[in-house]
Coordinates of C-alpha atoms in Angstrom, one line a residue:
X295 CA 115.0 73.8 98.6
X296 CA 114.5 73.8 102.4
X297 CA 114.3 71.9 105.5
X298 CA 111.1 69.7 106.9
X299 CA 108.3 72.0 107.3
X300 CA 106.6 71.1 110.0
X301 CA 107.9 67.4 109.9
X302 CA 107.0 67.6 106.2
X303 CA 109.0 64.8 104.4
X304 CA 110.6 66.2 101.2
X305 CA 109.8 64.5 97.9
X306 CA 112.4 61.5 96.5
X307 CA 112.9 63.8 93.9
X308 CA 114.5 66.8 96.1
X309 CA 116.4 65.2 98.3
X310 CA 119.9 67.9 98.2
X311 CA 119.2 69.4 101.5
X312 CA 117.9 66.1 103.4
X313 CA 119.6 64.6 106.2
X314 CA 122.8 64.0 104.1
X315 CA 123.1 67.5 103.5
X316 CA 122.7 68.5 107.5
X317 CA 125.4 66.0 108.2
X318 CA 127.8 67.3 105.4
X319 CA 127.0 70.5 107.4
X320 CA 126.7 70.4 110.4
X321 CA 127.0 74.2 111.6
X322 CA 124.0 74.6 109.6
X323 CA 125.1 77.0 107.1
X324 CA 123.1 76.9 103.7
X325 CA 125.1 77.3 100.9
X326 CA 125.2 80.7 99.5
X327 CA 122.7 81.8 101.5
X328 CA 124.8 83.0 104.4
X329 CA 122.8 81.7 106.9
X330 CA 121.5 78.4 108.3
X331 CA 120.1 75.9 105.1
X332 CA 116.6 75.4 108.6
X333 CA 115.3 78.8 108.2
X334 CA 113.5 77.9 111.4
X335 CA 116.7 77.5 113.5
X336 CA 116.1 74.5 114.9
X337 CA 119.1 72.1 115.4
X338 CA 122.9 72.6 116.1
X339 CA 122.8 76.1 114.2
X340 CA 120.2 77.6 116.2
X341 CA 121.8 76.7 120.0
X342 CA 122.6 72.8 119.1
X343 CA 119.8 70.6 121.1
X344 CA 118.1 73.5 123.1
X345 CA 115.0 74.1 120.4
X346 CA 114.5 77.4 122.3
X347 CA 118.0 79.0 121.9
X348 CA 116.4 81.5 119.6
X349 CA 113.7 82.4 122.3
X350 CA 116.3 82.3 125.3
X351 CA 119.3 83.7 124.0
X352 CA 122.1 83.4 125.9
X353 CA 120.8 82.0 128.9
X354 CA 123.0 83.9 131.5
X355 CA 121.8 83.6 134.6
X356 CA 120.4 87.0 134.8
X357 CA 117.6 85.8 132.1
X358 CA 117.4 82.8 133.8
X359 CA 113.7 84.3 135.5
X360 CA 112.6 85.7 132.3
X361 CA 113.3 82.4 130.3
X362 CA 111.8 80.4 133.1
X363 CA 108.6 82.9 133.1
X364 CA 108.6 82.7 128.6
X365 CA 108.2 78.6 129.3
X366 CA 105.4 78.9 131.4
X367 CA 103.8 81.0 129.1
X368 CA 104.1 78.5 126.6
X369 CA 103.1 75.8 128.5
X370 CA 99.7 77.6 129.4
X371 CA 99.1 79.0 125.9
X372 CA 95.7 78.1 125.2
X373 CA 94.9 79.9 121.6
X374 CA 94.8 79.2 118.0
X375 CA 97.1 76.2 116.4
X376 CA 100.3 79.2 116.2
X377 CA 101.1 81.0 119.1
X378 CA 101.6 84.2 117.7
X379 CA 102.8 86.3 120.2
X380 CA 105.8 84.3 120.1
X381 CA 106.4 84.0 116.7
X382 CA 106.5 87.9 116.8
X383 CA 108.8 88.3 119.5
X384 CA 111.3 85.6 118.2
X385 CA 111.1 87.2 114.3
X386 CA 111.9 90.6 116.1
X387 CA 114.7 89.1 118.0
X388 CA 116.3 87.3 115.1
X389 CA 115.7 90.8 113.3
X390 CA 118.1 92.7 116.5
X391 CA 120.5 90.1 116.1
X392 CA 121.6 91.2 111.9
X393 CA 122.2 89.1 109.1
X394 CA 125.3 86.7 109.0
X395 CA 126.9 89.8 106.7
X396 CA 127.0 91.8 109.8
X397 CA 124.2 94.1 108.8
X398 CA 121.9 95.4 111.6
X399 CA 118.8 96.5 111.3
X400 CA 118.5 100.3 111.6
X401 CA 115.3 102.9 111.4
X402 CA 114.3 104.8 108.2
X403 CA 115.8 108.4 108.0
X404 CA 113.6 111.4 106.1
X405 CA 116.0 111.0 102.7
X406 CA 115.5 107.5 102.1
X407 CA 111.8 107.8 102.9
X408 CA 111.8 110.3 100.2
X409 CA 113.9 108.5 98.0
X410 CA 111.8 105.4 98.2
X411 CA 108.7 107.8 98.0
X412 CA 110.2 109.0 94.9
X413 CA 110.9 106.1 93.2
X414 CA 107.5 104.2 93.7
X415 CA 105.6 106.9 92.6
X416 CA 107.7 107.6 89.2
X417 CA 107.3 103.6 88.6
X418 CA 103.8 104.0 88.9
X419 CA 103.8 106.9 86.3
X420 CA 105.8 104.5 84.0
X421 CA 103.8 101.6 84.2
X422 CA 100.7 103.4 83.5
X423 CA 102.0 103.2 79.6
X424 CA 102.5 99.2 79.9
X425 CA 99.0 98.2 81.4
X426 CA 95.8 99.0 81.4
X427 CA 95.5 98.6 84.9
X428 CA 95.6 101.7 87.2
X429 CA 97.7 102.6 89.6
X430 CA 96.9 100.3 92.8
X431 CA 99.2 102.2 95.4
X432 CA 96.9 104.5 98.1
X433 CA 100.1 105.1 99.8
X434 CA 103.9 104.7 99.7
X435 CA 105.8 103.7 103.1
X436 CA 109.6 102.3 103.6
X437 CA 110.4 100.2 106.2
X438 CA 112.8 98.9 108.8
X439 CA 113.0 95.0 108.8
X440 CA 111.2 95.2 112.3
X441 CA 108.6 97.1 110.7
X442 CA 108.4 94.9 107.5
X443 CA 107.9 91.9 110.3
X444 CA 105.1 93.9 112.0
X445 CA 103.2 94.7 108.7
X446 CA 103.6 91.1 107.5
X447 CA 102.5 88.6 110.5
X448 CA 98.4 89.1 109.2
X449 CA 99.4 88.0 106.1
X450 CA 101.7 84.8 107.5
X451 CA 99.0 84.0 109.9
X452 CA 96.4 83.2 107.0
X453 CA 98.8 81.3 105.3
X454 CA 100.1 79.4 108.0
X455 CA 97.3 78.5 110.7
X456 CA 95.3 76.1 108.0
X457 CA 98.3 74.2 108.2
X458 CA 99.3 74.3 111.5
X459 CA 95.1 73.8 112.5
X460 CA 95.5 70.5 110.7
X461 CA 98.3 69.4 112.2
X462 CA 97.6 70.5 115.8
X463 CA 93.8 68.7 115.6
X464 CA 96.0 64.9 114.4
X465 CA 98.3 65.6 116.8
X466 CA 95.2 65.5 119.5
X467 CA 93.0 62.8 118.1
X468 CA 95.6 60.5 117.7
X469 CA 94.7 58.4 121.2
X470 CA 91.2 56.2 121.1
X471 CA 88.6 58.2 122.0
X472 CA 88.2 55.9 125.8
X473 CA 91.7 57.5 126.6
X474 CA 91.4 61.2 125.8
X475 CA 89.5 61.9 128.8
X476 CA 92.3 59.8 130.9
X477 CA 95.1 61.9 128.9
X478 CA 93.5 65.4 129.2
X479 CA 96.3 67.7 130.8
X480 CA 99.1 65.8 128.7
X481 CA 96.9 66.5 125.3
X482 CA 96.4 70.5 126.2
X483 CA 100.1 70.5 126.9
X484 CA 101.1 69.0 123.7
X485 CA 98.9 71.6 121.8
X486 CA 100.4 74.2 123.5
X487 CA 103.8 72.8 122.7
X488 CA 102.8 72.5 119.5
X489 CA 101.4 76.0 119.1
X490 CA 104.2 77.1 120.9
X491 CA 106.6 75.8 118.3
X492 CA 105.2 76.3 115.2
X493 CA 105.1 79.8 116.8
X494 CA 109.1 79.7 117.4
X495 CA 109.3 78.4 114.1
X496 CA 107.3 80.7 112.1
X497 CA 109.2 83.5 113.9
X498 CA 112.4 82.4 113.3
X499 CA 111.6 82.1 109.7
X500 CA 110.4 85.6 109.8
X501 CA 113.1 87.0 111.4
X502 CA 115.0 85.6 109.0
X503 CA 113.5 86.5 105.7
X504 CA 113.2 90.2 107.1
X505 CA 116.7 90.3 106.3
X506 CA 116.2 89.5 102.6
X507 CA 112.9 90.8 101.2
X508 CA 113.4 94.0 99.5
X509 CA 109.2 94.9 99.7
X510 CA 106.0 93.7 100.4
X511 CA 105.3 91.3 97.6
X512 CA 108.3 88.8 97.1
X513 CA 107.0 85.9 97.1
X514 CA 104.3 86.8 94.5
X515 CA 102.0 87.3 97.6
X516 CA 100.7 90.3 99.4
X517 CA 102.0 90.4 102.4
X518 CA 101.6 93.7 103.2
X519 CA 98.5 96.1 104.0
X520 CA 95.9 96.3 100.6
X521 CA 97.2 99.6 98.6
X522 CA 100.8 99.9 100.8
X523 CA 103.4 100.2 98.1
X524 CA 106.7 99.5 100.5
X525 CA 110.1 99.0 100.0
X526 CA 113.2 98.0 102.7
X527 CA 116.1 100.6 101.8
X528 CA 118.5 98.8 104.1
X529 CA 117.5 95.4 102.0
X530 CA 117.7 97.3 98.5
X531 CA 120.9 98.4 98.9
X532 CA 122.5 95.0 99.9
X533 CA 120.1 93.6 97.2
X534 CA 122.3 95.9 94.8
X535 CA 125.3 96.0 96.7
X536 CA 127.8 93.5 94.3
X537 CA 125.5 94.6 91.3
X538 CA 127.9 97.2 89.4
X539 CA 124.8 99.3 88.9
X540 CA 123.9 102.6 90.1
X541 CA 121.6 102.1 93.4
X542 CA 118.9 104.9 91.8
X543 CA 118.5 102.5 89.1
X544 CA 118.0 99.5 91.5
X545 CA 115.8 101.3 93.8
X546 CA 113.7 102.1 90.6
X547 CA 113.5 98.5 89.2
X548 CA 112.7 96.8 92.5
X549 CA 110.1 100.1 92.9
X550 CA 108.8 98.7 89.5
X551 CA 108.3 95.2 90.6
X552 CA 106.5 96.4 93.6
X553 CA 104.1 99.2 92.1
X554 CA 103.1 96.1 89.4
X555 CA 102.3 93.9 92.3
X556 CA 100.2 96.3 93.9
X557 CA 98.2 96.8 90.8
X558 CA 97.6 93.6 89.7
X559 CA 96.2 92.2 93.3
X560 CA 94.2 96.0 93.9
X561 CA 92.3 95.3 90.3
X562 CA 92.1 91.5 90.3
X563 CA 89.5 91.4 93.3
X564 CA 89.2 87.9 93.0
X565 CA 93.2 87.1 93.0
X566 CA 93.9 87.4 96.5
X567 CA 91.2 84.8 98.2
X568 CA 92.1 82.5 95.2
X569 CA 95.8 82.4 96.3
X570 CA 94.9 82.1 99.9
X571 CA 91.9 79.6 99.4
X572 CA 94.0 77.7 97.3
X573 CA 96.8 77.2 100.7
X574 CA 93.7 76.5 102.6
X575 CA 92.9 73.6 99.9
X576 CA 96.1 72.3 100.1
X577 CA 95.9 72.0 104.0
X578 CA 92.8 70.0 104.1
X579 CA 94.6 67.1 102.2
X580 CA 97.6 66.9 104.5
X581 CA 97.8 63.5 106.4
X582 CA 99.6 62.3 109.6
X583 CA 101.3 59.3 110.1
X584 CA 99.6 58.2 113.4
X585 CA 101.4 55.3 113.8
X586 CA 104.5 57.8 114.7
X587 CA 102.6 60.2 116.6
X588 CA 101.6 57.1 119.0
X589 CA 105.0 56.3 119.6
X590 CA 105.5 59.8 120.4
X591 CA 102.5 60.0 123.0
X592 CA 103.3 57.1 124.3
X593 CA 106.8 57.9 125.0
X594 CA 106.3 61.3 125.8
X595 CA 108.6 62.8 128.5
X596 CA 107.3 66.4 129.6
X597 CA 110.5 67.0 131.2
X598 CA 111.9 66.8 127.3
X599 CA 109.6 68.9 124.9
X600 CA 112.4 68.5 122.6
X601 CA 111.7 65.2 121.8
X602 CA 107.9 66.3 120.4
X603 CA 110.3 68.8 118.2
X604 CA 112.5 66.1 116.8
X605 CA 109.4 64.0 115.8
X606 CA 108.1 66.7 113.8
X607 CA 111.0 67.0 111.5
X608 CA 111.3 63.1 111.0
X609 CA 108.5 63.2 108.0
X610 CA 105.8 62.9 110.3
X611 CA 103.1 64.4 108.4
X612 CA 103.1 64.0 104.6
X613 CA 100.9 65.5 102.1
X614 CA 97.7 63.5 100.8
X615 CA 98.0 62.3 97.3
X616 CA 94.7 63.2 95.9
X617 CA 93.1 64.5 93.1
X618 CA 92.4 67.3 95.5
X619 CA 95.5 67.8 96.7
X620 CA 96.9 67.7 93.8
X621 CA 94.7 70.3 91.9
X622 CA 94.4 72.7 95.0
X623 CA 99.0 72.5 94.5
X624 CA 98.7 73.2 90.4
X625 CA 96.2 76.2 91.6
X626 CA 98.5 78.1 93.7
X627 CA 101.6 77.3 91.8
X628 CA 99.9 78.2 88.3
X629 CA 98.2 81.2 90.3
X630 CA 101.9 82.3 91.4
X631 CA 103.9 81.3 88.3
X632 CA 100.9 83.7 86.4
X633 CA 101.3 86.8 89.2
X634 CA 104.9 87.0 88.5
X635 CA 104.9 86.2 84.8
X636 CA 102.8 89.2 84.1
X637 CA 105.0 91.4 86.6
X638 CA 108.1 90.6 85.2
X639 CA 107.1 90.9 81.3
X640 CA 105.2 94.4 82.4
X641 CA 108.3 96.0 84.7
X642 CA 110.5 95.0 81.6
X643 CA 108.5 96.8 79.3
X644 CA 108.5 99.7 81.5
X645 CA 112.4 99.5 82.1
X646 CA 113.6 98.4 79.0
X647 CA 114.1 101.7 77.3
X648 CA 114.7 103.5 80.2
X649 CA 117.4 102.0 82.9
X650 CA 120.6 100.8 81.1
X651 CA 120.4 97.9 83.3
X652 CA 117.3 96.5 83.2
X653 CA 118.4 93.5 81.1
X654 CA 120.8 92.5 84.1
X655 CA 118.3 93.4 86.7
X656 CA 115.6 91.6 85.3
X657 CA 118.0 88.3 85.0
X658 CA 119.4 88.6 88.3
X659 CA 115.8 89.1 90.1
X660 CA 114.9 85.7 87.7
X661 CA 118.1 83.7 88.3
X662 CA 117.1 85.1 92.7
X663 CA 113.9 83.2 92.1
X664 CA 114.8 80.2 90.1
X665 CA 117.7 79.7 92.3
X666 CA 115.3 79.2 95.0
X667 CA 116.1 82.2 96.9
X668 CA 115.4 82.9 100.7
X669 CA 111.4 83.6 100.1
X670 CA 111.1 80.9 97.8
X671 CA 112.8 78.2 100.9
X672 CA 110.8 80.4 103.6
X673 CA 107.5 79.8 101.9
X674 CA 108.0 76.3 101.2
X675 CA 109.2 75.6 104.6
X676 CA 105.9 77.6 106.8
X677 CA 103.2 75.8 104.2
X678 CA 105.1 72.9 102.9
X679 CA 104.4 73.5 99.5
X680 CA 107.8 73.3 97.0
X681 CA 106.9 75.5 94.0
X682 CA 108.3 75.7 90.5
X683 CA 110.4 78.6 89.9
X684 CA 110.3 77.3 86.6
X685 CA 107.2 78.3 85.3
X686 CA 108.1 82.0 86.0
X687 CA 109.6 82.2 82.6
X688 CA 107.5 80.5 80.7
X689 CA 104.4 82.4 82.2
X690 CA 106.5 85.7 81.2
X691 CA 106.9 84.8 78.0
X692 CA 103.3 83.8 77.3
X693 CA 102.1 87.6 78.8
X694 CA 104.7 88.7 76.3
X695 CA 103.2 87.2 73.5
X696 CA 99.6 88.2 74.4
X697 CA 100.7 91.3 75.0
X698 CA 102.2 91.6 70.9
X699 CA 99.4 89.7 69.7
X700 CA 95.9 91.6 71.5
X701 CA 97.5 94.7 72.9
X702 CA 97.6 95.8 76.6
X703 CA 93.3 95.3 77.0
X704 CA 93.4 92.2 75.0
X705 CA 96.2 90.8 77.8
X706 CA 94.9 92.3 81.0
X707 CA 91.2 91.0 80.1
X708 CA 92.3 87.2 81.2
X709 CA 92.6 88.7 84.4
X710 CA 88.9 89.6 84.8
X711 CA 87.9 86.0 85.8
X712 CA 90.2 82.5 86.9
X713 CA 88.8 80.7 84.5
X714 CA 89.7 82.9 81.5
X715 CA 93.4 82.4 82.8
X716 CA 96.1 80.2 81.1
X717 CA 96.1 77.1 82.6
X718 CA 99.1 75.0 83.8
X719 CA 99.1 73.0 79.8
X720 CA 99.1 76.7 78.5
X721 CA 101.9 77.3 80.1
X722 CA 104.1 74.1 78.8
X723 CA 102.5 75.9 75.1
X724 CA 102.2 79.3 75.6
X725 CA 102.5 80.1 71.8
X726 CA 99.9 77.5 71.5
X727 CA 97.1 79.0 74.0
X728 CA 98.2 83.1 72.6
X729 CA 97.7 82.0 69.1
X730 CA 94.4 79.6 69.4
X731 CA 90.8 81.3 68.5
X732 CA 90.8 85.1 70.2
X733 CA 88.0 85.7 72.9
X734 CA 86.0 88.7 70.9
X735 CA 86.2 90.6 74.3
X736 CA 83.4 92.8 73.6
X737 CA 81.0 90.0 73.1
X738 CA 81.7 89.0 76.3
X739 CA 81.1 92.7 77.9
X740 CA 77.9 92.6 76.1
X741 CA 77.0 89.8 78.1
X742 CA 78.8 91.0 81.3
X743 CA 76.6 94.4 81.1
X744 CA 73.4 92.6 80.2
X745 CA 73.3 89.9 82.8
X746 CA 74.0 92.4 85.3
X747 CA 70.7 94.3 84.2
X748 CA 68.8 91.2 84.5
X749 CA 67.3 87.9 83.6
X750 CA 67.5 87.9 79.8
X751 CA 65.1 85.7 77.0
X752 CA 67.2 83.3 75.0
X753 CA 68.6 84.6 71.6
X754 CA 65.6 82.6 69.4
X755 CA 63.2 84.0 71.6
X756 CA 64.3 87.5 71.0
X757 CA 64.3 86.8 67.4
X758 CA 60.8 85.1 66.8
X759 CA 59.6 88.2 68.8
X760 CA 61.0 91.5 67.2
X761 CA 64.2 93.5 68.6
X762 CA 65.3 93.4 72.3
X763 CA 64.1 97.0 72.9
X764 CA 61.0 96.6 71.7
X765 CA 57.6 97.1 73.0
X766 CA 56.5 93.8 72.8
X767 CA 59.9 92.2 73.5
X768 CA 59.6 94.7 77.0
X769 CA 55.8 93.2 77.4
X770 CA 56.7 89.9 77.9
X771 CA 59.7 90.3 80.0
X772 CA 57.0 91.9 82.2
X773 CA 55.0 88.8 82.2
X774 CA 57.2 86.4 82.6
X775 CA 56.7 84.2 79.5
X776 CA 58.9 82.7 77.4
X777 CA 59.3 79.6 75.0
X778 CA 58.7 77.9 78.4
X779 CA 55.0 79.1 78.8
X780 CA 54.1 77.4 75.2

């Protein structure tokens, strides 16, 4: 699906765009894509061994000063495990430069701010007749790429500095402790190379995806400020460009998508920490090969940064193969595969009888995900996590089901707690876990409303001692005393 992220290894089992696939290819171009297979840039399709082409540009000697001043700024970076500030200004450079289509990014004018304004707000009044959920849009905004980039870097910053944490503190405790205080200036530069390249990385990826995403939650994560329902017009028409379908109906379907989204993670308070905590989870398992990153430090050549670069896509940090690790992975991928199940069953609902092409929307927006389209490779390549487009299906057809067999409350209940959701099993049955024993829902309101008016006596209790509200029953919640006190 994607190059090493961060030096991760790929699996045995996923090995089509390994190092036999960079040498089949050597300009870097990922097939179908239309640009380079390394999202990151790194290599001969991003300026051949120079890993900051992307940072430097050209490199004519009129920049020559402003390079030389960028590398001391990296050099002296002292902040978090991502230099930010970088990763910004690199995404917004590989913005300005266009897609390999030729497309350049351009500002917003008033009609397709209307138009996008337009379409968001009649999905919204459509989906209010498919879910029980309100309507989780405060506001309705369409953005540039540049701006899409600006809106999004919070989000990749949560996502990505677990990782990157865990990877810049092995990279410094690798010597014996008798030696750090010996090695002092050359450990501080190597975090600062390091931040200063996940930072070109991350960026570059960025800049990249910019030039795909057509709103704020593509990969099934917000990315985008809480209640901000946005869509790219520059991305949506290119999305819909070879379609055959009229662009109002692809504006609608993809405002659809987006509106859902926005819903689901408003009214699901829990949803967003649990997809976030869950990358966190997966970061505390990943491992490093310190054997490598000793032959590294100990032939480390300051004058050649790029060799610390070239280390980190050799496999040098590979994920932990724990029951943690493991169960943190099924989480998110579960988590995700459950988001945009539920999206996609709800946006067909709402499209079906409505667009003409919703059936060939719906399948090409499936076959973009399964395909393991540009979010799906970003996203595996910034946390090194490979998901399962797979699942999306079968978590779609499960919602589907739910939503024939208890109705629109019955369905969107699930989502009132994570553990009331299907589980990964569930989804390998989902006609299994829709027809097994029904929750009786309003048994479990009962409870909901009672525990949150306090400490309640068990059920004998209440019946050995008259009705709940009685006088008696009130007495001895006053006192205290229970079946315990006899």
């Amino acid at each position: 699906m994607s190059d090493t992220p961060f030096g991760f290894g790929l699996p045995p089992e996923e090995p089509e765009n390994g190092d036999e696939g960079k040498k089949k290819d050597p300009t870097g171009g990922g097939q179908g894509s239309g640009g380079p297979v390394n999202p990151f840039g790194f290599g001969p399709g991003a300026g051949g061994d120079n890993p900051f082409a992307a940072m430097f540009g050209t490199m004519n000697p009129n920049d020559l000063g402003a390079a030389f001043q960028q590398l001391g700024q990296m050099l002296s970076y002292e902040g978090g495990p991502v230099n930010w500030d970088m990763a910004k200004q690199i995404a917004r450079q590989t913005v300005s430069q266009g897609t390999p289509d030729g497309t350049k990014d351009a500002s917003v004018g008033p009609s397709e701010r209307s138009a996008v304004d337009e379409a968001l707000r009649l999905a919204d009044l459509w989906l209010d007749g498919v879910t029980s959920l309100p309507s989780g849009s405060v506001s309705t905004v369409a953005w540039s790429r540049a701006e899409w980039v600006e809106a999004s870097l919070p989000a990749w910053q949560k996502l990505v500095d677990p990782v990157a944490e865990r990877v810049g503190l092995a990279m410094g405790d690798v010597l014996p402790e008798e030696m750090q205080a010996m090695a002092g200036p050359l450990i501080g530069m190597m975090r600062s190379m390091g931040g200063a390249m996940f930072g070109q990385q991350i960026g570059q990826a960025v800049g990249v995806l910019a030039g795909e995403v057509v709103g704020s939650t593509d990969i099934g994560l917000p990315l985008g400020p809480a209640g901000k329902a946005a869509l790219l017009p520059l991305n949506v028409e290119r999305f819909g460009k070879d379609l055959s379908v009229p662009q109002d109906e692809v504006r609608l379907y993809l405002a659809l998508r987006e509106a859902a989204h926005q819903r689901l993670f408003a009214h699901v308070p829990w949803l967003r920490s649990h997809l976030f905590g869950a990358v966190e989870g997966y970061a505390r398992g990943i491992k490093v090969d310190t054997s490598k990153l000793e032959d590294v430090v100990g032939q480390f050549d300051p004058s050649q940064p790029e060799q610390l670069q070239d280390a980190l896509q050799q496999g040098m940090f590979q994920p932990e193969d724990t029951p943690e690790q493991k169960a943190a992975l099924a989480r998110l991928e579960t988590a995700l595969a459950l988001v945009e199940g539920w999206v996609d069953a709800v946006v067909h609902e709402a499209a079906k009888s409505r667009l003409t092409s919703a059936d060939a929307l719906r399948e090409t927006m499936r076959r973009r995900r399964a395909s393991g389209g540009p979010a799906e490779q970003t996203f595996a390549t910034l946390i090194g996590l490979q998901l399962r487009p797979r699942r999306l299906r079968d978590a779609s057809r499960l919602w589907a089901s739910l939503t024939d067999a208890r109705g629109l409350d019955g369905r969107d209940a699930l989502w009132a707690h994570p553990d009331m959701l299907p589980t990964a099993q569930d989804l390998d049955d989902p006609d299994g876990f829709v027809h097994h024993e029904q929750l009786d829902f309003s048994e479990l309101d009962k409870m909901l409303g009672e525990a949150a008016k306090g400490p309640q006596k068990p059920a004998e209790d209440a019946d050995d001692k008259g009705p709940a509200g009685s006088a008696e029953t009130e007495d001895r919640k006053d006192d205290g005393k229970g079946d315990s006190d006899r």
